[in-house]
PDB file of C-alpha atoms and ligand atoms in Angstrom:
ATOM      1  CA  MET A 713      -0.107   0.001   0.033  1.00 98.00           C
ATOM      2  CA  LYS A 714       1.328   3.503  -1.070  1.00 98.00           C
ATOM      3  CA  ILE A 715       1.137   6.498   1.197  1.00 98.00           C
ATOM      4  CA  ALA A 716       0.675   9.994  -0.289  1.00 98.00           C
ATOM      5  CA  HIS A 717       0.710  13.131   1.513  1.00 98.00           C
ATOM      6  CA  THR A 718       0.438  15.487  -1.657  1.00 98.00           C
ATOM      7  CA  ILE A 719      -2.148  16.054  -4.415  1.00 98.00           C
ATOM      8  CA  ASP A 720       0.722  15.512  -7.183  1.00 98.00           C
ATOM      9  CA  GLU A 721       1.528  11.809  -5.858  1.00 98.00           C
ATOM     10  CA  VAL A 722      -2.146  10.962  -5.850  1.00 98.00           C
ATOM     11  CA  LYS A 723      -2.553  12.380  -9.521  1.00 98.00           C
ATOM     12  CA  THR A 724       0.554  10.678 -10.723  1.00 98.00           C
ATOM     13  CA  LEU A 725      -0.812   7.219  -9.445  1.00 98.00           C
ATOM     14  CA  VAL A 726      -4.179   7.867 -10.893  1.00 98.00           C
ATOM     15  CA  LYS A 727      -3.003   8.806 -13.948  1.00 98.00           C
ATOM     16  CA  GLU A 728      -1.135   5.495 -14.453  1.00 98.00           C
ATOM     17  CA  TRP A 729      -4.171   3.418 -13.225  1.00 98.00           C
ATOM     18  CA  LYS A 730      -6.524   5.235 -15.712  1.00 98.00           C
ATOM     19  CA  LYS A 731      -4.077   4.558 -18.712  1.00 98.00           C
ATOM     20  CA  GLU A 732      -4.307   0.746 -17.573  1.00 98.00           C
ATOM     21  CA  GLY A 733      -8.075   1.178 -17.769  1.00 98.00           C
ATOM     22  CA  LEU A 734      -8.515   0.412 -13.782  1.00 98.00           C
ATOM     23  CA  SER A 735     -11.451   1.349 -11.760  1.00 98.00           C
ATOM     24  CA  ILE A 736     -11.161   3.265  -8.603  1.00 99.00           C
ATOM     25  CA  GLY A 737     -13.151   3.267  -5.557  1.00 99.00           C
ATOM     26  CA  LEU A 738     -12.635   6.123  -3.123  1.00 99.00           C
ATOM     27  CA  VAL A 739     -13.365   5.982   0.763  1.00 99.00           C
ATOM     28  CA  PRO A 740     -13.237   9.557   2.160  1.00 98.00           C
ATOM     29  CA  THR A 741     -12.421   9.447   5.911  1.00 98.00           C
ATOM     30  CA  MET A 742     -11.216  11.729   8.687  1.00 98.00           C
ATOM     31  CA  GLY A 743      -9.169   8.992   9.947  1.00 98.00           C
ATOM     32  CA  TYR A 744      -9.151   7.214  13.434  1.00 97.00           C
ATOM     33  CA  LEU A 745     -10.632   4.213  11.609  1.00 97.00           C
ATOM     34  CA  HIS A 746     -13.038   1.820  12.995  1.00 96.00           C
ATOM     35  CA  GLU A 747     -15.227  -1.159  11.785  1.00 97.00           C
ATOM     36  CA  GLY A 748     -17.614   1.373  10.244  1.00 97.00           C
ATOM     37  CA  HIS A 749     -14.831   2.665   7.976  1.00 98.00           C
ATOM     38  CA  ALA A 750     -13.525  -0.754   7.596  1.00 98.00           C
ATOM     39  CA  SER A 751     -16.848  -2.114   6.108  1.00 98.00           C
ATOM     40  CA  LEU A 752     -16.608   0.830   3.383  1.00 98.00           C
ATOM     41  CA  ILE A 753     -13.043  -0.107   2.540  1.00 98.00           C
ATOM     42  CA  GLU A 754     -14.013  -4.042   2.133  1.00 98.00           C
ATOM     43  CA  ARG A 755     -16.909  -2.929  -0.082  1.00 98.00           C
ATOM     44  CA  ALA A 756     -14.837  -0.650  -2.108  1.00 99.00           C
ATOM     45  CA  ARG A 757     -12.076  -3.538  -2.435  1.00 98.00           C
ATOM     46  CA  LYS A 758     -14.836  -5.915  -3.580  1.00 98.00           C
ATOM     47  CA  GLU A 759     -16.183  -3.614  -6.514  1.00 98.00           C
ATOM     48  CA  ASN A 760     -12.970  -1.857  -7.651  1.00 99.00           C
ATOM     49  CA  ASP A 761      -9.733  -2.573  -9.227  1.00 99.00           C
ATOM     50  CA  LYS A 762      -7.685   0.074  -6.937  1.00 99.00           C
ATOM     51  CA  VAL A 763      -9.091   1.435  -3.636  1.00 99.00           C
ATOM     52  CA  ILE A 764      -8.026   4.962  -2.131  1.00 99.00           C
ATOM     53  CA  VAL A 765      -8.695   5.960   1.314  1.00 99.00           C
ATOM     54  CA  SER A 766      -8.443   9.634   2.083  1.00 99.00           C
ATOM     55  CA  ASP A 767      -7.483  10.258   5.780  1.00 98.00           C
ATOM     56  CA  PHE A 768      -7.972  14.115   6.240  1.00 98.00           C
ATOM     57  CA  VAL A 769      -9.570  15.862   9.129  1.00 98.00           C
ATOM     58  CA  ASN A 770     -11.006  18.637   7.258  1.00 98.00           C
ATOM     59  CA  PRO A 771     -10.760  21.947   8.969  1.00 98.00           C
ATOM     60  CA  ILE A 772     -13.477  23.657   6.993  1.00 98.00           C
ATOM     61  CA  GLN A 773     -16.251  21.506   8.091  1.00 98.00           C
ATOM     62  CA  PHE A 774     -15.763  22.202  12.046  1.00 97.00           C
ATOM     63  CA  GLY A 775     -17.367  25.234  13.415  1.00 96.00           C
ATOM     64  CA  PRO A 776     -15.385  27.591  15.787  1.00 95.00           C
ATOM     65  CA  LYS A 777     -16.598  25.983  19.099  1.00 90.00           C
ATOM     66  CA  GLU A 778     -16.228  22.320  17.678  1.00 92.00           C
ATOM     67  CA  ASP A 779     -13.639  19.729  18.277  1.00 92.00           C
ATOM     68  CA  LEU A 780     -11.238  20.149  15.374  1.00 96.00           C
ATOM     69  CA  ALA A 781      -8.353  20.408  17.747  1.00 95.00           C
ATOM     70  CA  THR A 782      -8.903  17.352  19.861  1.00 93.00           C
ATOM     71  CA  TYR A 783     -10.567  15.335  17.005  1.00 94.00           C
ATOM     72  CA  PRO A 784      -8.952  11.702  17.629  1.00 95.00           C
ATOM     73  CA  ARG A 785      -6.095  10.900  15.385  1.00 97.00           C
ATOM     74  CA  ASP A 786      -3.825   7.725  14.757  1.00 98.00           C
ATOM     75  CA  PHE A 787      -2.536   7.578  11.466  1.00 98.00           C
ATOM     76  CA  GLU A 788      -0.205   4.406  12.128  1.00 98.00           C
ATOM     77  CA  ALA A 789      -3.257   2.567  12.996  1.00 98.00           C
ATOM     78  CA  ASP A 790      -5.047   3.855  10.148  1.00 98.00           C
ATOM     79  CA  CYS A 791      -2.538   2.703   7.595  1.00 98.00           C
ATOM     80  CA  LYS A 792      -2.333  -0.788   9.251  1.00 98.00           C
ATOM     81  CA  LEU A 793      -6.067  -1.258   9.092  1.00 98.00           C
ATOM     82  CA  CYS A 794      -6.109   0.024   5.368  1.00 98.00           C
ATOM     83  CA  GLU A 795      -3.322  -2.536   4.382  1.00 98.00           C
ATOM     84  CA  SER A 796      -4.900  -5.212   6.025  1.00 98.00           C
ATOM     85  CA  ILE A 797      -7.919  -4.863   4.023  1.00 98.00           C
ATOM     86  CA  GLY A 798      -5.825  -4.398   0.869  1.00 98.00           C
ATOM     87  CA  ALA A 799      -6.345  -0.601   0.085  1.00 98.00           C
ATOM     88  CA  ASP A 800      -3.928   0.492  -2.610  1.00 98.00           C
ATOM     89  CA  LEU A 801      -3.439   3.937  -1.588  1.00 99.00           C
ATOM     90  CA  ILE A 802      -3.681   6.192   1.751  1.00 98.00           C
ATOM     91  CA  PHE A 803      -4.051  10.022   1.030  1.00 99.00           C
ATOM     92  CA  ASN A 804      -3.113  11.947   4.119  1.00 98.00           C
ATOM     93  CA  PRO A 805      -2.532  15.795   3.300  1.00 98.00           C
ATOM     94  CA  GLU A 806      -1.884  18.483   5.503  1.00 98.00           C
ATOM     95  CA  PRO A 807      -4.524  21.021   5.514  1.00 98.00           C
ATOM     96  CA  SER A 808      -2.067  23.540   3.822  1.00 98.00           C
ATOM     97  CA  GLU A 809      -1.843  20.987   1.020  1.00 98.00           C
ATOM     98  CA  MET A 810      -5.801  20.933   0.633  1.00 98.00           C
ATOM     99  CA  TYR A 811      -6.337  24.519   1.165  1.00 98.00           C
ATOM    100  CA  GLU A 812      -3.653  26.905  -0.217  1.00 95.00           C
ATOM    101  CA  ASN A 813      -3.524  30.604   0.804  1.00 94.00           C
ATOM    102  CA  ASN A 814      -6.296  32.423  -1.043  1.00 95.00           C
ATOM    103  CA  PHE A 815      -8.618  29.656  -1.232  1.00 97.00           C
ATOM    104  CA  HIS A 816     -11.883  31.147  -2.012  1.00 97.00           C
ATOM    105  CA  SER A 817     -14.036  28.646  -3.802  1.00 98.00           C
ATOM    106  CA  TYR A 818     -16.739  26.502  -1.703  1.00 98.00           C
ATOM    107  CA  VAL A 819     -19.574  23.983  -2.752  1.00 98.00           C
ATOM    108  CA  GLY A 820     -22.941  23.904  -0.884  1.00 97.00           C
ATOM    109  CA  VAL A 821     -26.323  22.177  -1.311  1.00 98.00           C
ATOM    110  CA  ASN A 822     -29.086  24.502  -0.259  1.00 97.00           C
ATOM    111  CA  THR A 823     -32.288  23.219   1.416  1.00 97.00           C
ATOM    112  CA  LEU A 824     -30.893  19.591   2.359  1.00 98.00           C
ATOM    113  CA  SER A 825     -28.153  21.206   4.336  1.00 98.00           C
ATOM    114  CA  GLU A 826     -30.418  23.535   6.307  1.00 97.00           C
ATOM    115  CA  GLY A 827     -32.470  21.257   8.781  1.00 97.00           C
ATOM    116  CA  LEU A 828     -31.042  18.346  11.128  1.00 98.00           C
ATOM    117  CA  CYS A 829     -27.381  18.799  11.797  1.00 97.00           C
ATOM    118  CA  GLY A 830     -27.237  21.853   9.664  1.00 97.00           C
ATOM    119  CA  LYS A 831     -29.107  23.878  12.105  1.00 96.00           C
ATOM    120  CA  SER A 832     -26.417  23.651  15.020  1.00 92.00           C
ATOM    121  CA  ARG A 833     -23.715  23.186  12.518  1.00 95.00           C
ATOM    122  CA  PRO A 834     -24.354  25.902   9.773  1.00 95.00           C
ATOM    123  CA  ILE A 835     -21.032  25.710   7.961  1.00 96.00           C
ATOM    124  CA  HIS A 836     -20.578  21.939   8.323  1.00 98.00           C
ATOM    125  CA  PHE A 837     -21.904  20.742   4.883  1.00 98.00           C
ATOM    126  CA  ASN A 838     -20.350  23.360   2.866  1.00 98.00           C
ATOM    127  CA  GLY A 839     -16.970  22.318   4.322  1.00 98.00           C
ATOM    128  CA  VAL A 840     -18.047  18.505   3.650  1.00 98.00           C
ATOM    129  CA  CYS A 841     -19.139  19.248  -0.053  1.00 98.00           C
ATOM    130  CA  THR A 842     -16.018  21.323  -0.683  1.00 98.00           C
ATOM    131  CA  VAL A 843     -13.733  18.597   0.603  1.00 98.00           C
ATOM    132  CA  VAL A 844     -15.670  15.759  -0.972  1.00 98.00           C
ATOM    133  CA  SER A 845     -15.709  17.688  -4.478  1.00 98.00           C
ATOM    134  CA  LYS A 846     -11.852  18.182  -4.368  1.00 98.00           C
ATOM    135  CA  LEU A 847     -11.231  14.459  -3.325  1.00 99.00           C
ATOM    136  CA  PHE A 848     -13.473  13.387  -6.172  1.00 99.00           C
ATOM    137  CA  ASN A 849     -11.356  15.759  -8.516  1.00 98.00           C
ATOM    138  CA  ILE A 850      -8.027  14.454  -7.250  1.00 98.00           C
ATOM    139  CA  SER A 851      -9.057  10.696  -7.186  1.00 98.00           C
ATOM    140  CA  GLU A 852     -11.027  10.633 -10.417  1.00 98.00           C
ATOM    141  CA  ALA A 853     -12.706   7.745  -8.566  1.00 98.00           C
ATOM    142  CA  ASP A 854     -15.672   5.772 -10.555  1.00 98.00           C
ATOM    143  CA  ARG A 855     -17.298   5.146  -6.977  1.00 99.00           C
ATOM    144  CA  ALA A 856     -17.189   6.700  -3.605  1.00 99.00           C
ATOM    145  CA  TYR A 857     -18.382   4.975  -0.404  1.00 99.00           C
ATOM    146  CA  PHE A 858     -20.366   6.813   2.604  1.00 98.00           C
ATOM    147  CA  GLY A 859     -21.884   5.514   5.674  1.00 98.00           C
ATOM    148  CA  GLN A 860     -25.522   5.782   6.288  1.00 98.00           C
ATOM    149  CA  LYS A 861     -24.733   6.835  10.020  1.00 97.00           C
ATOM    150  CA  ASP A 862     -24.247  10.319   8.407  1.00 98.00           C
ATOM    151  CA  ALA A 863     -27.532  10.011   6.539  1.00 98.00           C
ATOM    152  CA  GLN A 864     -27.784  13.865   5.695  1.00 98.00           C
ATOM    153  CA  GLN A 865     -24.082  13.953   4.516  1.00 98.00           C
ATOM    154  CA  LEU A 866     -25.032  10.778   2.294  1.00 98.00           C
ATOM    155  CA  ALA A 867     -28.239  12.561   0.899  1.00 98.00           C
ATOM    156  CA  ILE A 868     -26.300  15.980   0.262  1.00 98.00           C
ATOM    157  CA  VAL A 869     -23.398  14.276  -1.488  1.00 98.00           C
ATOM    158  CA  LYS A 870     -25.619  12.133  -3.707  1.00 98.00           C
ATOM    159  CA  ARG A 871     -27.660  15.352  -4.525  1.00 98.00           C
ATOM    160  CA  MET A 872     -24.430  17.482  -5.122  1.00 98.00           C
ATOM    161  CA  VAL A 873     -23.337  14.769  -7.570  1.00 98.00           C
ATOM    162  CA  ARG A 874     -26.719  14.624  -9.532  1.00 98.00           C
ATOM    163  CA  ASP A 875     -26.820  18.546  -9.501  1.00 98.00           C
ATOM    164  CA  LEU A 876     -23.586  19.333 -10.553  1.00 98.00           C
ATOM    165  CA  ASN A 877     -23.035  16.153 -12.970  1.00 98.00           C
ATOM    166  CA  PHE A 878     -20.124  14.752 -11.036  1.00 98.00           C
ATOM    167  CA  ASN A 879     -18.806  11.552 -13.022  1.00 98.00           C
ATOM    168  CA  ILE A 880     -18.998   9.360  -9.871  1.00 98.00           C
ATOM    169  CA  GLU A 881     -21.216   6.661  -8.325  1.00 98.00           C
ATOM    170  CA  ILE A 882     -22.184   7.277  -4.632  1.00 98.00           C
ATOM    171  CA  ILE A 883     -22.799   4.064  -2.757  1.00 98.00           C
ATOM    172  CA  GLY A 884     -24.256   4.290   0.733  1.00 98.00           C
ATOM    173  CA  CYS A 885     -23.577   1.680   3.195  1.00 98.00           C
ATOM    174  CA  PRO A 886     -25.277   0.265   6.225  1.00 98.00           C
ATOM    175  CA  ILE A 887     -24.723   1.468   9.802  1.00 98.00           C
ATOM    176  CA  ILE A 888     -22.054  -0.770  11.702  1.00 98.00           C
ATOM    177  CA  ARG A 889     -22.909  -1.035  15.302  1.00 98.00           C
ATOM    178  CA  GLU A 890     -21.373  -2.152  18.688  1.00 96.00           C
ATOM    179  CA  GLU A 891     -22.931  -5.034  19.991  1.00 96.00           C
ATOM    180  CA  SER A 892     -24.678  -2.860  22.525  1.00 96.00           C
ATOM    181  CA  GLY A 893     -26.405  -1.271  19.510  1.00 97.00           C
ATOM    182  CA  LEU A 894     -24.368   1.858  19.573  1.00 97.00           C
ATOM    183  CA  ALA A 895     -23.551   3.171  16.314  1.00 97.00           C
ATOM    184  CA  LYS A 896     -19.700   3.031  15.501  1.00 96.00           C
ATOM    185  CA  SER A 897     -18.236   6.564  15.647  1.00 95.00           C
ATOM    186  CA  SER A 898     -14.671   7.896  16.027  1.00 90.00           C
ATOM    187  CA  ARG A 899     -16.398  10.260  18.642  1.00 90.00           C
ATOM    188  CA  ASN A 900     -17.368   7.349  20.714  1.00 94.00           C
ATOM    189  CA  THR A 901     -14.014   7.420  22.111  1.00 91.00           C
ATOM    190  CA  TYR A 902     -15.033  10.846  24.078  1.00 91.00           C
ATOM    191  CA  LEU A 903     -17.574   8.855  26.188  1.00 94.00           C
ATOM    192  CA  SER A 904     -16.883   7.616  29.829  1.00 92.00           C
ATOM    193  CA  ASP A 905     -17.692   3.948  30.457  1.00 93.00           C
ATOM    194  CA  GLU A 906     -20.958   4.971  32.022  1.00 93.00           C
ATOM    195  CA  GLU A 907     -21.700   7.463  29.261  1.00 93.00           C
ATOM    196  CA  ARG A 908     -20.873   4.639  26.586  1.00 94.00           C
ATOM    197  CA  SER A 909     -23.232   2.118  28.113  1.00 94.00           C
ATOM    198  CA  LYS A 910     -26.345   4.728  28.653  1.00 94.00           C
ATOM    199  CA  ALA A 911     -25.679   6.091  24.950  1.00 96.00           C
ATOM    200  CA  THR A 912     -27.413   2.638  23.774  1.00 97.00           C
ATOM    201  CA  ILE A 913     -30.423   4.606  24.586  1.00 97.00           C
ATOM    202  CA  LEU A 914     -30.100   6.010  21.148  1.00 98.00           C
ATOM    203  CA  HIS A 915     -30.560   2.749  19.251  1.00 98.00           C
ATOM    204  CA  LYS A 916     -33.327   1.547  21.957  1.00 98.00           C
ATOM    205  CA  ALA A 917     -35.280   4.694  21.270  1.00 98.00           C
ATOM    206  CA  LEU A 918     -35.051   4.419  17.444  1.00 98.00           C
ATOM    207  CA  GLU A 919     -35.955   0.671  17.440  1.00 98.00           C
ATOM    208  CA  MET A 920     -38.813   1.640  19.306  1.00 98.00           C
ATOM    209  CA  GLY A 921     -39.954   4.427  17.033  1.00 98.00           C
ATOM    210  CA  LYS A 922     -39.429   2.087  13.927  1.00 98.00           C
ATOM    211  CA  LYS A 923     -41.670  -0.465  15.601  1.00 98.00           C
ATOM    212  CA  MET A 924     -44.582   2.165  16.116  1.00 98.00           C
ATOM    213  CA  ILE A 925     -44.498   2.966  12.235  1.00 98.00           C
ATOM    214  CA  GLU A 926     -44.405  -0.744  11.388  1.00 97.00           C
ATOM    215  CA  ASP A 927     -47.281  -1.252  13.441  1.00 97.00           C
ATOM    216  CA  GLY A 928     -49.113   1.328  11.733  1.00 97.00           C
ATOM    217  CA  GLU A 929     -48.703   4.682  13.349  1.00 98.00           C
ATOM    218  CA  LYS A 930     -48.743   7.566  10.702  1.00 97.00           C
ATOM    219  CA  ASP A 931     -48.586  10.626  12.828  1.00 98.00           C
ATOM    220  CA  ALA A 932     -44.862  11.656  12.752  1.00 98.00           C
ATOM    221  CA  SER A 933     -45.285  13.700  16.137  1.00 98.00           C
ATOM    222  CA  LYS A 934     -46.550  10.769  18.011  1.00 98.00           C
ATOM    223  CA  VAL A 935     -43.303   8.716  17.046  1.00 98.00           C
ATOM    224  CA  ILE A 936     -41.107  11.819  17.618  1.00 98.00           C
ATOM    225  CA  ASP A 937     -42.551  12.476  21.030  1.00 98.00           C
ATOM    226  CA  ALA A 938     -42.237   8.579  22.162  1.00 98.00           C
ATOM    227  CA  VAL A 939     -38.584   8.677  20.894  1.00 98.00           C
ATOM    228  CA  LYS A 940     -37.737  12.117  22.757  1.00 98.00           C
ATOM    229  CA  ASN A 941     -39.403  10.933  25.766  1.00 98.00           C
ATOM    230  CA  MET A 942     -37.525   7.711  26.086  1.00 98.00           C
ATOM    231  CA  ILE A 943     -34.178   9.369  25.249  1.00 98.00           C
ATOM    232  CA  GLU A 944     -34.998  12.128  28.024  1.00 97.00           C
ATOM    233  CA  SER A 945     -35.630   9.175  30.556  1.00 97.00           C
ATOM    234  CA  GLU A 946     -31.935   8.891  30.560  1.00 96.00           C
ATOM    235  CA  PRO A 947     -30.534  11.681  32.766  1.00 95.00           C
ATOM    236  CA  LEU A 948     -26.999  11.857  31.102  1.00 95.00           C
ATOM    237  CA  ALA A 949     -28.674  12.423  27.628  1.00 96.00           C
ATOM    238  CA  ARG A 950     -29.867  15.885  26.467  1.00 96.00           C
ATOM    239  CA  VAL A 951     -31.614  15.717  23.015  1.00 97.00           C
ATOM    240  CA  ASP A 952     -30.328  18.328  20.404  1.00 96.00           C
ATOM    241  CA  TYR A 953     -33.094  17.036  17.939  1.00 98.00           C
ATOM    242  CA  VAL A 954     -35.561  14.144  17.109  1.00 98.00           C
ATOM    243  CA  GLU A 955     -36.829  14.353  13.555  1.00 98.00           C
ATOM    244  CA  ILE A 956     -38.840  12.603  10.749  1.00 98.00           C
ATOM    245  CA  VAL A 957     -38.077  13.865   7.273  1.00 98.00           C
ATOM    246  CA  ASP A 958     -38.879  12.754   3.825  1.00 98.00           C
ATOM    247  CA  TRP A 959     -35.874  10.687   2.373  1.00 97.00           C
ATOM    248  CA  ASN A 960     -35.428  12.732  -0.649  1.00 94.00           C
ATOM    249  CA  GLU A 961     -35.705  16.750   0.225  1.00 97.00           C
ATOM    250  CA  LEU A 962     -35.325  16.150   4.110  1.00 98.00           C
ATOM    251  CA  GLN A 963     -38.053  18.175   5.057  1.00 98.00           C
ATOM    252  CA  LYS A 964     -40.286  17.497   8.037  1.00 97.00           C
ATOM    253  CA  VAL A 965     -43.235  15.216   7.302  1.00 98.00           C
ATOM    254  CA  ASN A 966     -46.444  15.427   9.642  1.00 98.00           C
ATOM    255  CA  THR A 967     -47.873  12.300   8.251  1.00 98.00           C
ATOM    256  CA  ILE A 968     -45.777   9.290   7.331  1.00 97.00           C
ATOM    257  CA  GLY A 969     -46.661   8.262   3.933  1.00 94.00           C
ATOM    258  CA  GLY A 970     -43.344   7.609   1.460  1.00 93.00           C
ATOM    259  CA  PRO A 971     -39.879   6.958   2.214  1.00 97.00           C
ATOM    260  CA  ILE A 972     -38.567   8.682   5.407  1.00 98.00           C
ATOM    261  CA  LEU A 973     -35.407   9.179   7.560  1.00 98.00           C
ATOM    262  CA  MET A 974     -35.896   9.298  11.229  1.00 98.00           C
ATOM    263  CA  ALA A 975     -32.621  10.953  12.749  1.00 98.00           C
ATOM    264  CA  ILE A 976     -31.646  12.052  16.149  1.00 98.00           C
ATOM    265  CA  ALA A 977     -28.598  13.971  17.663  1.00 97.00           C
ATOM    266  CA  VAL A 978     -28.086  13.787  21.487  1.00 97.00           C
ATOM    267  CA  PHE A 979     -25.633  15.306  23.609  1.00 95.00           C
ATOM    268  CA  PHE A 980     -23.950  13.328  26.525  1.00 89.00           C
ATOM    269  CA  GLY A 981     -21.983  15.503  28.996  1.00 78.00           C
ATOM    270  CA  GLU A 982     -20.992  19.053  27.622  1.00 74.00           C
ATOM    271  CA  LYS A 983     -19.347  18.217  24.470  1.00 76.00           C
ATOM    272  CA  VAL A 984     -20.167  14.658  23.058  1.00 91.00           C
ATOM    273  CA  ARG A 985     -22.938  14.862  20.430  1.00 94.00           C
ATOM    274  CA  LEU A 986     -23.899  11.582  19.081  1.00 96.00           C
ATOM    275  CA  ILE A 987     -26.051  10.927  15.987  1.00 97.00           C
ATOM    276  CA  ASP A 988     -28.129   7.958  14.841  1.00 98.00           C
ATOM    277  CA  ASN A 989     -30.952   7.213  12.237  1.00 98.00           C
ATOM    278  CA  PHE A 990     -32.899   4.725  10.348  1.00 98.00           C
ATOM    279  CA  ILE A 991     -34.312   5.038   7.086  1.00 98.00           C
ATOM    280  CA  MET A 992     -37.541   3.426   5.927  1.00 97.00           C
ATOM    281  CA  GLU A 993     -37.826   3.158   2.235  1.00 88.00           C
TER     282      GLU A 993
HETATM  283  O1  LIG B1100     -17.823  11.597   7.290  1.00 53.14           O
HETATM  284  C1  LIG B1100     -16.696  12.084   7.363  1.00 53.14           C
HETATM  285  O2  LIG B1100     -15.868  11.470   7.788  1.00 53.14           O
HETATM  286  C2  LIG B1100     -16.291  13.519   6.693  1.00 53.14           C
HETATM  287  O3  LIG B1100     -17.562  14.383   6.670  1.00 53.14           O
HETATM  288  C3  LIG B1100     -15.835  13.341   5.156  1.00 53.14           C
HETATM  289  C4  LIG B1100     -16.926  12.534   4.271  1.00 53.14           C
HETATM  290  C5  LIG B1100     -14.833  12.419   5.278  1.00 53.14           C
HETATM  291  C6  LIG B1100     -15.556  14.655   4.554  1.00 53.14           C
HETATM  292  O4  LIG B1100     -14.404  15.188   5.251  1.00 53.14           O
END
């Protein structure tokens, strides 16, 4: 497996691969890789001749009060994991390599970015769309792999690719969970042991909400209230949002009919904010 820190190194390899007619799969990550990322890399490995994993904590998707400085990093462990799955290249640029002085160009997707996590993280999705666009251009990938845990991100990237005619297929992959049901996330490392065990309430509450809908409940506010109440029964948890939106425009629905996304964000302690969701097609 090759390690690249510059855009030119990646472009040189990609040029060779393209000349040979090889397909390329890209797995964009911010590093500190866990089983969730591994499942994306494994899928990319199966479906492409070459696999690039980007490992870059993207500063422009963090708000001023967010955890950019403390975001967990372990590049050596990331390299080991990527190598063990058979990735061909890990791309680990410095922020100055991605954003030169006088960087002024940003990509954004209106409407879909405004609700859910976009409400409390107003610049986040423009930062994501911008870095992902750069990675698509640098890697010339045929396919890119994103986890469904960040469902809003997945919907936004798919829409950006459609709207701006990027020549790439976006593949959404299922949420990977710990045995307890807690969705795998690099940010789980911020949790104390007690918070970690209490955080399983997110998945339990979502499962209950899903069952209500499967049993025929169509009133979104009833499902939302039940899920919120269950989470709030846990004293360590503080709800940021519990919402049901249509799985197309990400707008709130009153009556559950077509495909929906039920998404939640919950604070544990002062600074740990966990997200989880389910999609019902
Ligand atoms: O999901 C993430 O880890 C990041 O938002 C991404 C897609 C790698 C962009 O920095």
